[in-house]
PDB file of C-alpha atoms in Angstrom:
ATOM      1  CA  SER A 136       0.000   0.000   0.000  1.00  0.00           C
ATOM      2  CA  SER A 137       1.057   3.654  -0.322  1.00  0.00           C
ATOM      3  CA  GLY A 138       2.005   3.935   3.320  1.00  0.00           C
ATOM      4  CA  MET A 139       3.958   0.711   3.622  1.00  0.00           C
ATOM      5  CA  LYS A 140       6.880   1.911   1.477  1.00  0.00           C
ATOM      6  CA  HIS A 141       7.785   4.277   4.287  1.00  0.00           C
ATOM      7  CA  VAL A 142       7.633   1.743   7.115  1.00  0.00           C
ATOM      8  CA  THR A 143      11.208   0.493   6.807  1.00  0.00           C
ATOM      9  CA  VAL A 144      12.425   4.008   7.415  1.00  0.00           C
ATOM     10  CA  LEU A 145      10.113   4.288  10.391  1.00  0.00           C
ATOM     11  CA  LEU A 146      11.468   1.066  11.838  1.00  0.00           C
ATOM     12  CA  VAL A 147      14.999   2.415  11.524  1.00  0.00           C
ATOM     13  CA  LEU A 148      13.866   5.598  13.215  1.00  0.00           C
ATOM     14  CA  PHE A 149      12.306   3.607  16.023  1.00  0.00           C
ATOM     15  CA  CYS A 150      15.543   1.716  16.569  1.00  0.00           C
ATOM     16  CA  SER A 151      17.294   5.075  16.999  1.00  0.00           C
ATOM     17  CA  VAL A 152      15.103   6.325  19.825  1.00  0.00           C
ATOM     18  CA  THR A 153      17.976   7.657  21.876  1.00  0.00           C
ATOM     19  CA  ALA A 154      19.439   9.512  18.934  1.00  0.00           C
ATOM     20  CA  ALA A 155      16.056  10.938  18.046  1.00  0.00           C
ATOM     21  CA  GLN A 156      15.451  12.129  21.559  1.00  0.00           C
ATOM     22  CA  GLY A 157      18.867  13.723  21.502  1.00  0.00           C
ATOM     23  CA  ASN A 158      18.056  15.840  18.477  1.00  0.00           C
ATOM     24  CA  SER A 159      17.085  18.707  20.764  1.00  0.00           C
ATOM     25  CA  HIS A 160      20.816  19.089  21.493  1.00  0.00           C
ATOM     26  CA  ARG A 161      21.637  19.404  17.788  1.00  0.00           C
ATOM     27  CA  GLN A 162      19.117  22.010  16.727  1.00  0.00           C
ATOM     28  CA  PRO A 163      20.177  24.538  14.079  1.00  0.00           C
ATOM     29  CA  SER A 164      21.012  27.955  15.446  1.00  0.00           C
ATOM     30  CA  ASP A 165      17.869  29.422  13.894  1.00  0.00           C
ATOM     31  CA  TYR A 166      15.606  26.638  15.160  1.00  0.00           C
ATOM     32  CA  ASP A 167      13.243  28.900  17.101  1.00  0.00           C
ATOM     33  CA  GLN A 168      12.870  31.238  14.132  1.00  0.00           C
ATOM     34  CA  ARG A 169      12.125  28.351  11.788  1.00  0.00           C
ATOM     35  CA  VAL A 170       9.416  27.046  14.097  1.00  0.00           C
ATOM     36  CA  SER A 171       7.900  30.520  14.414  1.00  0.00           C
ATOM     37  CA  ASP A 172       7.865  30.896  10.630  1.00  0.00           C
ATOM     38  CA  LEU A 173       6.189  27.520  10.178  1.00  0.00           C
ATOM     39  CA  GLU A 174       3.605  28.297  12.842  1.00  0.00           C
ATOM     40  CA  ARG A 175       2.850  31.583  11.094  1.00  0.00           C
ATOM     41  CA  ARG A 176       2.512  29.872   7.713  1.00  0.00           C
ATOM     42  CA  ASN A 177       0.238  27.248   9.261  1.00  0.00           C
ATOM     43  CA  ALA A 178      -1.979  29.996  10.697  1.00  0.00           C
ATOM     44  CA  GLU A 179      -2.131  31.704   7.290  1.00  0.00           C
ATOM     45  CA  THR A 180      -2.804  28.527   5.272  1.00  0.00           C
ATOM     46  CA  PRO A 181      -4.313  25.980   7.670  1.00  0.00           C
ATOM     47  CA  GLY A 182      -4.471  22.401   6.460  1.00  0.00           C
ATOM     48  CA  ASP A 183      -1.486  22.600   4.090  1.00  0.00           C
ATOM     49  CA  PRO A 184       0.091  19.116   4.332  1.00  0.00           C
ATOM     50  CA  LYS A 185       3.583  20.330   3.414  1.00  0.00           C
ATOM     51  CA  VAL A 186       3.553  23.001   6.106  1.00  0.00           C
ATOM     52  CA  LEU A 187       2.085  20.609   8.661  1.00  0.00           C
ATOM     53  CA  GLU A 188       4.694  17.950   7.905  1.00  0.00           C
ATOM     54  CA  ALA A 189       7.547  20.450   8.236  1.00  0.00           C
ATOM     55  CA  LEU A 190       6.055  21.777  11.469  1.00  0.00           C
ATOM     56  CA  ALA A 191       5.603  18.304  12.951  1.00  0.00           C
ATOM     57  CA  GLY A 192       9.180  17.431  12.064  1.00  0.00           C
ATOM     58  CA  SER A 193      10.471  20.626  13.650  1.00  0.00           C
ATOM     59  CA  TYR A 194       8.523  19.992  16.827  1.00  0.00           C
ATOM     60  CA  ALA A 195       9.952  16.470  16.994  1.00  0.00           C
ATOM     61  CA  MET A 196      13.471  17.806  16.466  1.00  0.00           C
ATOM     62  CA  GLY A 197      13.008  20.007  19.498  1.00  0.00           C
ATOM     63  CA  ALA A 198      11.574  17.129  21.543  1.00  0.00           C
ATOM     64  CA  ARG A 199       8.226  18.920  21.606  1.00  0.00           C
ATOM     65  CA  TYR A 200       6.457  15.603  21.222  1.00  0.00           C
ATOM     66  CA  SER A 201       2.980  16.651  22.339  1.00  0.00           C
ATOM     67  CA  ASP A 202       2.975  19.346  19.643  1.00  0.00           C
ATOM     68  CA  ALA A 203       4.425  16.943  17.065  1.00  0.00           C
ATOM     69  CA  ILE A 204       1.757  14.376  17.918  1.00  0.00           C
ATOM     70  CA  ARG A 205      -1.025  16.975  17.639  1.00  0.00           C
ATOM     71  CA  VAL A 206       0.128  18.127  14.192  1.00  0.00           C
ATOM     72  CA  THR A 207       0.823  14.600  12.929  1.00  0.00           C
ATOM     73  CA  ARG A 208      -2.644  13.520  14.018  1.00  0.00           C
ATOM     74  CA  GLU A 209      -4.040  16.441  12.043  1.00  0.00           C
ATOM     75  CA  LEU A 210      -2.107  15.194   9.004  1.00  0.00           C
ATOM     76  CA  SER A 211      -3.492  11.707   9.547  1.00  0.00           C
ATOM     77  CA  THR A 212      -7.018  13.116   9.605  1.00  0.00           C
ATOM     78  CA  LEU A 213      -6.417  15.148   6.446  1.00  0.00           C
ATOM     79  CA  LEU A 214      -4.922  12.152   4.593  1.00  0.00           C
ATOM     80  CA  PRO A 215      -6.659   9.098   6.101  1.00  0.00           C
ATOM     81  CA  GLY A 216      -5.510   6.763   3.325  1.00  0.00           C
ATOM     82  CA  ASN A 217      -1.834   7.421   4.041  1.00  0.00           C
ATOM     83  CA  LEU A 218      -0.574   5.118   6.784  1.00  0.00           C
ATOM     84  CA  THR A 219       2.741   6.963   6.991  1.00  0.00           C
ATOM     85  CA  TYR A 220       1.370   9.476   9.477  1.00  0.00           C
ATOM     86  CA  ARG A 221      -0.317   6.828  11.605  1.00  0.00           C
ATOM     87  CA  LEU A 222       2.971   4.979  11.862  1.00  0.00           C
ATOM     88  CA  ARG A 223       4.819   8.218  12.552  1.00  0.00           C
ATOM     89  CA  LEU A 224       2.466   8.737  15.478  1.00  0.00           C
ATOM     90  CA  VAL A 225       3.577   5.388  16.833  1.00  0.00           C
ATOM     91  CA  ASN A 226       7.193   6.529  16.789  1.00  0.00           C
ATOM     92  CA  LEU A 227       6.368   9.894  18.344  1.00  0.00           C
ATOM     93  CA  TYR A 228       4.537   8.270  21.234  1.00  0.00           C
ATOM     94  CA  ALA A 229       7.490   5.916  21.723  1.00  0.00           C
ATOM     95  CA  TRP A 230       9.998   8.782  21.646  1.00  0.00           C
ATOM     96  CA  SER A 231       7.912  10.673  24.184  1.00  0.00           C
ATOM     97  CA  GLY A 232       8.123   7.698  26.527  1.00  0.00           C
ATOM     98  CA  ASP A 233       4.471   6.654  26.189  1.00  0.00           C
ATOM     99  CA  VAL A 234       5.134   3.139  24.901  1.00  0.00           C
ATOM    100  CA  ASP A 235       1.682   1.876  25.908  1.00  0.00           C
ATOM    101  CA  ARG A 236       0.034   4.512  23.721  1.00  0.00           C
ATOM    102  CA  ALA A 237       2.441   3.674  20.890  1.00  0.00           C
ATOM    103  CA  ILE A 238       1.414   0.017  21.095  1.00  0.00           C
ATOM    104  CA  GLU A 239      -2.249   0.995  21.202  1.00  0.00           C
ATOM    105  CA  GLU A 240      -1.758   3.166  18.122  1.00  0.00           C
ATOM    106  CA  VAL A 241      -0.038   0.487  16.045  1.00  0.00           C
ATOM    107  CA  ARG A 242      -2.615  -2.131  17.055  1.00  0.00           C
ATOM    108  CA  SER A 243      -5.422   0.166  15.986  1.00  0.00           C
ATOM    109  CA  LEU A 244      -4.228  -0.244  12.384  1.00  0.00           C
ATOM    110  CA  GLY A 245      -5.399  -3.849  12.366  1.00  0.00           C
ATOM    111  CA  ASP A 246      -4.755  -5.762   9.162  1.00  0.00           C
ATOM    112  CA  ARG A 247      -4.130  -2.533   7.230  1.00  0.00           C
ATOM    113  CA  GLY A 248      -0.696  -2.234   8.785  1.00  0.00           C
ATOM    114  CA  GLY A 249       0.535  -5.516   7.371  1.00  0.00           C
ATOM    115  CA  PRO A 250       3.662  -7.375   8.507  1.00  0.00           C
ATOM    116  CA  ASP A 251       5.730  -4.194   8.923  1.00  0.00           C
ATOM    117  CA  ALA A 252       3.331  -2.783  11.482  1.00  0.00           C
ATOM    118  CA  ILE A 253       3.367  -6.102  13.332  1.00  0.00           C
ATOM    119  CA  GLU A 254       7.166  -5.941  13.420  1.00  0.00           C
ATOM    120  CA  LEU A 255       6.996  -2.429  14.835  1.00  0.00           C
ATOM    121  CA  GLU A 256       4.616  -3.678  17.547  1.00  0.00           C
ATOM    122  CA  CYS A 257       7.042  -6.503  18.357  1.00  0.00           C
ATOM    123  CA  ARG A 258       9.903  -4.017  18.722  1.00  0.00           C
ATOM    124  CA  LEU A 259       7.801  -1.860  21.018  1.00  0.00           C
ATOM    125  CA  LEU A 260       6.913  -4.825  23.206  1.00  0.00           C
ATOM    126  CA  THR A 261      10.566  -5.833  23.355  1.00  0.00           C
ATOM    127  CA  TRP A 262      11.551  -2.298  24.279  1.00  0.00           C
ATOM    128  CA  LYS A 263       8.905  -2.391  27.001  1.00  0.00           C
ATOM    129  CA  ARG A 264      10.466  -5.649  28.216  1.00  0.00           C
ATOM    130  CA  SER A 265       7.187  -7.473  27.814  1.00  0.00           C
ATOM    131  CA  ALA A 266       8.831 -10.745  26.818  1.00  0.00           C
ATOM    132  CA  PRO A 267       5.721 -12.986  26.676  1.00  0.00           C
ATOM    133  CA  GLY A 268       3.842 -10.397  24.616  1.00  0.00           C
ATOM    134  CA  ALA A 269       6.800  -9.848  22.311  1.00  0.00           C
ATOM    135  CA  ALA A 270       7.249 -13.594  21.843  1.00  0.00           C
ATOM    136  CA  ALA A 271       3.586 -13.954  20.844  1.00  0.00           C
ATOM    137  CA  CYS A 272       3.957 -10.993  18.512  1.00  0.00           C
ATOM    138  CA  TYR A 273       7.042 -12.421  16.790  1.00  0.00           C
ATOM    139  CA  ALA A 274       5.287 -15.779  16.449  1.00  0.00           C
ATOM    140  CA  ARG A 275       2.476 -13.969  14.641  1.00  0.00           C
ATOM    141  CA  LEU A 276       4.954 -12.071  12.460  1.00  0.00           C
ATOM    142  CA  ARG A 277       6.692 -15.291  11.493  1.00  0.00           C
ATOM    143  CA  GLN A 278       3.406 -16.608  10.129  1.00  0.00           C
ATOM    144  CA  VAL A 279       2.702 -13.617   7.882  1.00  0.00           C
ATOM    145  CA  ALA A 280       6.195 -12.549   6.777  1.00  0.00           C
ATOM    146  CA  ALA A 281       7.340 -13.605   3.324  1.00  0.00           C
ATOM    147  CA  PRO A 282       9.036 -17.020   3.486  1.00  0.00           C
ATOM    148  CA  GLY A 283      12.806 -16.730   3.589  1.00  0.00           C
ATOM    149  CA  SER A 284      12.700 -12.947   3.915  1.00  0.00           C
ATOM    150  CA  ALA A 285      14.862 -10.927   6.275  1.00  0.00           C
ATOM    151  CA  GLN A 286      11.678 -10.058   8.128  1.00  0.00           C
ATOM    152  CA  GLN A 287      10.867 -13.714   8.736  1.00  0.00           C
ATOM    153  CA  LEU A 288      14.406 -14.328   9.991  1.00  0.00           C
ATOM    154  CA  ASN A 289      14.098 -11.322  12.310  1.00  0.00           C
ATOM    155  CA  ALA A 290      10.845 -12.785  13.581  1.00  0.00           C
ATOM    156  CA  GLU A 291      12.484 -16.150  14.304  1.00  0.00           C
ATOM    157  CA  LEU A 292      15.343 -14.534  16.221  1.00  0.00           C
ATOM    158  CA  GLY A 293      13.031 -12.169  18.081  1.00  0.00           C
ATOM    159  CA  LEU A 294      10.832 -15.108  19.018  1.00  0.00           C
ATOM    160  CA  ALA A 295      13.787 -17.134  20.297  1.00  0.00           C
ATOM    161  CA  ARG A 296      15.183 -14.326  22.425  1.00  0.00           C
ATOM    162  CA  ASN A 297      11.866 -13.355  23.940  1.00  0.00           C
ATOM    163  CA  LEU A 298      11.039 -16.975  24.738  1.00  0.00           C
ATOM    164  CA  VAL A 299      14.289 -17.105  26.713  1.00  0.00           C
ATOM    165  CA  TRP A 300      13.473 -13.867  28.515  1.00  0.00           C
ATOM    166  CA  SER A 301      10.029 -15.178  29.394  1.00  0.00           C
ATOM    167  CA  GLY A 302      11.498 -18.388  30.845  1.00  0.00           C
ATOM    168  CA  GLN A 303      10.271 -20.770  28.137  1.00  0.00           C
ATOM    169  CA  ALA A 304      13.495 -22.688  27.589  1.00  0.00           C
ATOM    170  CA  GLY A 305      12.088 -25.613  25.595  1.00  0.00           C
ATOM    171  CA  PRO A 306      10.299 -23.498  22.964  1.00  0.00           C
ATOM    172  CA  ALA A 307      13.303 -21.142  22.914  1.00  0.00           C
ATOM    173  CA  ILE A 308      15.660 -24.009  22.042  1.00  0.00           C
ATOM    174  CA  ARG A 309      13.394 -25.039  19.180  1.00  0.00           C
ATOM    175  CA  ALA A 310      13.195 -21.458  17.936  1.00  0.00           C
ATOM    176  CA  TYR A 311      16.963 -20.945  18.149  1.00  0.00           C
ATOM    177  CA  ARG A 312      17.549 -24.254  16.372  1.00  0.00           C
ATOM    178  CA  GLU A 313      15.266 -23.199  13.550  1.00  0.00           C
ATOM    179  CA  TYR A 314      16.833 -19.744  13.262  1.00  0.00           C
ATOM    180  CA  THR A 315      20.459 -20.886  13.379  1.00  0.00           C
ATOM    181  CA  THR A 316      19.723 -23.545  10.789  1.00  0.00           C
ATOM    182  CA  SER A 317      18.469 -20.807   8.468  1.00  0.00           C
ATOM    183  CA  SER A 318      21.200 -18.315   9.455  1.00  0.00           C
ATOM    184  CA  PRO A 319      24.318 -20.286  10.421  1.00  0.00           C
ATOM    185  CA  GLY A 320      26.467 -17.220   9.766  1.00  0.00           C
ATOM    186  CA  ASP A 321      24.907 -15.264  12.639  1.00  0.00           C
ATOM    187  CA  SER A 322      27.610 -16.160  15.156  1.00  0.00           C
ATOM    188  CA  THR A 323      26.059 -14.030  17.897  1.00  0.00           C
ATOM    189  CA  ALA A 324      22.808 -16.008  17.729  1.00  0.00           C
ATOM    190  CA  VAL A 325      24.687 -19.308  17.438  1.00  0.00           C
ATOM    191  CA  LEU A 326      26.589 -18.531  20.647  1.00  0.00           C
ATOM    192  CA  GLU A 327      23.375 -17.480  22.384  1.00  0.00           C
ATOM    193  CA  PHE A 328      21.920 -20.836  21.372  1.00  0.00           C
ATOM    194  CA  ALA A 329      24.958 -22.710  22.673  1.00  0.00           C
ATOM    195  CA  ARG A 330      24.815 -20.908  26.013  1.00  0.00           C
ATOM    196  CA  LEU A 331      21.114 -21.693  26.329  1.00  0.00           C
ATOM    197  CA  LEU A 332      21.841 -25.371  25.696  1.00  0.00           C
ATOM    198  CA  CYS A 333      24.523 -25.283  28.397  1.00  0.00           C
ATOM    199  CA  TYR A 334      22.139 -23.682  30.864  1.00  0.00           C
ATOM    200  CA  GLN A 335      19.758 -26.533  30.169  1.00  0.00           C
ATOM    201  CA  SER A 336      22.558 -29.099  30.661  1.00  0.00           C
ATOM    202  CA  ARG A 337      22.433 -30.135  27.015  1.00  0.00           C
ATOM    203  CA  TYR A 338      26.196 -30.132  26.723  1.00  0.00           C
ATOM    204  CA  LEU A 339      26.607 -32.538  23.812  1.00  0.00           C
ATOM    205  CA  GLU A 340      24.390 -30.488  21.541  1.00  0.00           C
ATOM    206  CA  ALA A 341      26.027 -27.272  22.758  1.00  0.00           C
ATOM    207  CA  GLU A 342      29.448 -28.671  21.869  1.00  0.00           C
ATOM    208  CA  ARG A 343      28.230 -29.665  18.405  1.00  0.00           C
ATOM    209  CA  VAL A 344      26.817 -26.169  17.840  1.00  0.00           C
ATOM    210  CA  VAL A 345      30.064 -24.485  18.901  1.00  0.00           C
ATOM    211  CA  SER A 346      32.234 -26.913  16.928  1.00  0.00           C
ATOM    212  CA  THR A 347      30.216 -26.258  13.788  1.00  0.00           C
ATOM    213  CA  LEU A 348      30.669 -22.518  14.276  1.00  0.00           C
ATOM    214  CA  LEU A 349      34.424 -22.953  14.735  1.00  0.00           C
ATOM    215  CA  GLN A 350      34.657 -24.776  11.417  1.00  0.00           C
ATOM    216  CA  SER A 351      33.732 -21.544   9.668  1.00  0.00           C
ATOM    217  CA  GLU A 352      35.229 -19.173  12.262  1.00  0.00           C
ATOM    218  CA  PRO A 353      38.240 -20.973  13.743  1.00  0.00           C
ATOM    219  CA  GLY A 354      39.521 -17.781  15.336  1.00  0.00           C
ATOM    220  CA  ASN A 355      36.305 -16.868  17.139  1.00  0.00           C
ATOM    221  CA  ALA A 356      37.646 -16.213  20.644  1.00  0.00           C
ATOM    222  CA  ILE A 357      34.240 -16.329  22.331  1.00  0.00           C
ATOM    223  CA  ALA A 358      33.420 -19.679  20.720  1.00  0.00           C
ATOM    224  CA  LEU A 359      36.816 -21.073  21.702  1.00  0.00           C
ATOM    225  CA  SER A 360      36.323 -19.928  25.292  1.00  0.00           C
ATOM    226  CA  LEU A 361      32.835 -21.394  25.449  1.00  0.00           C
ATOM    227  CA  LYS A 362      33.980 -24.724  24.024  1.00  0.00           C
ATOM    228  CA  ALA A 363      36.672 -24.917  26.703  1.00  0.00           C
ATOM    229  CA  GLU A 364      34.014 -24.476  29.373  1.00  0.00           C
ATOM    230  CA  ILE A 365      31.677 -27.192  28.060  1.00  0.00           C
TER     231      ILE A 365
END
């Protein structure tokens, strides 16, 4: 859909929450004047999407999230078919620290949001440290993501990690096994899997996992150290 082409950018923005919140420290010297000019133009020509978008962006740059949310919601009302602004609202709520409202906003999209919106919800739940909810979300994403896509692989890894964090070791092992089979080159995930197996006293399988990794990365110091401990 027209809005979905922008979602990847929004996901990147969401992953840079700290940097985004720090933008207020990197404002241009004429920031206040720019905002005043945009506010004046908005008063003169209310409802102009270009002016509203520039104003919302300026408010966000200055960490004026309540103002940015108000203007972005106005844009969403003016252009209801464009999901970009609805998804931008999600990010603004997250940046403002209101993660619950961000989750509520992304869920309100329903099926219109597609897999990318589900992934954004999963990231929000992970950020909130709601491991069981995030695990369920990633399980749902895995079902709807394109087979073999990067998004499906992200869903498998997100599922595995959140299952661990929610104390579901058995399902986590199965999820890690599936992910590392598809992505054997992800040494970080392979080592996470091996450690999980060790914690569950499954030392033989852990040793096989580490040994397989060392075949392709014989100089991996972490893998060598872990193998010595098994």
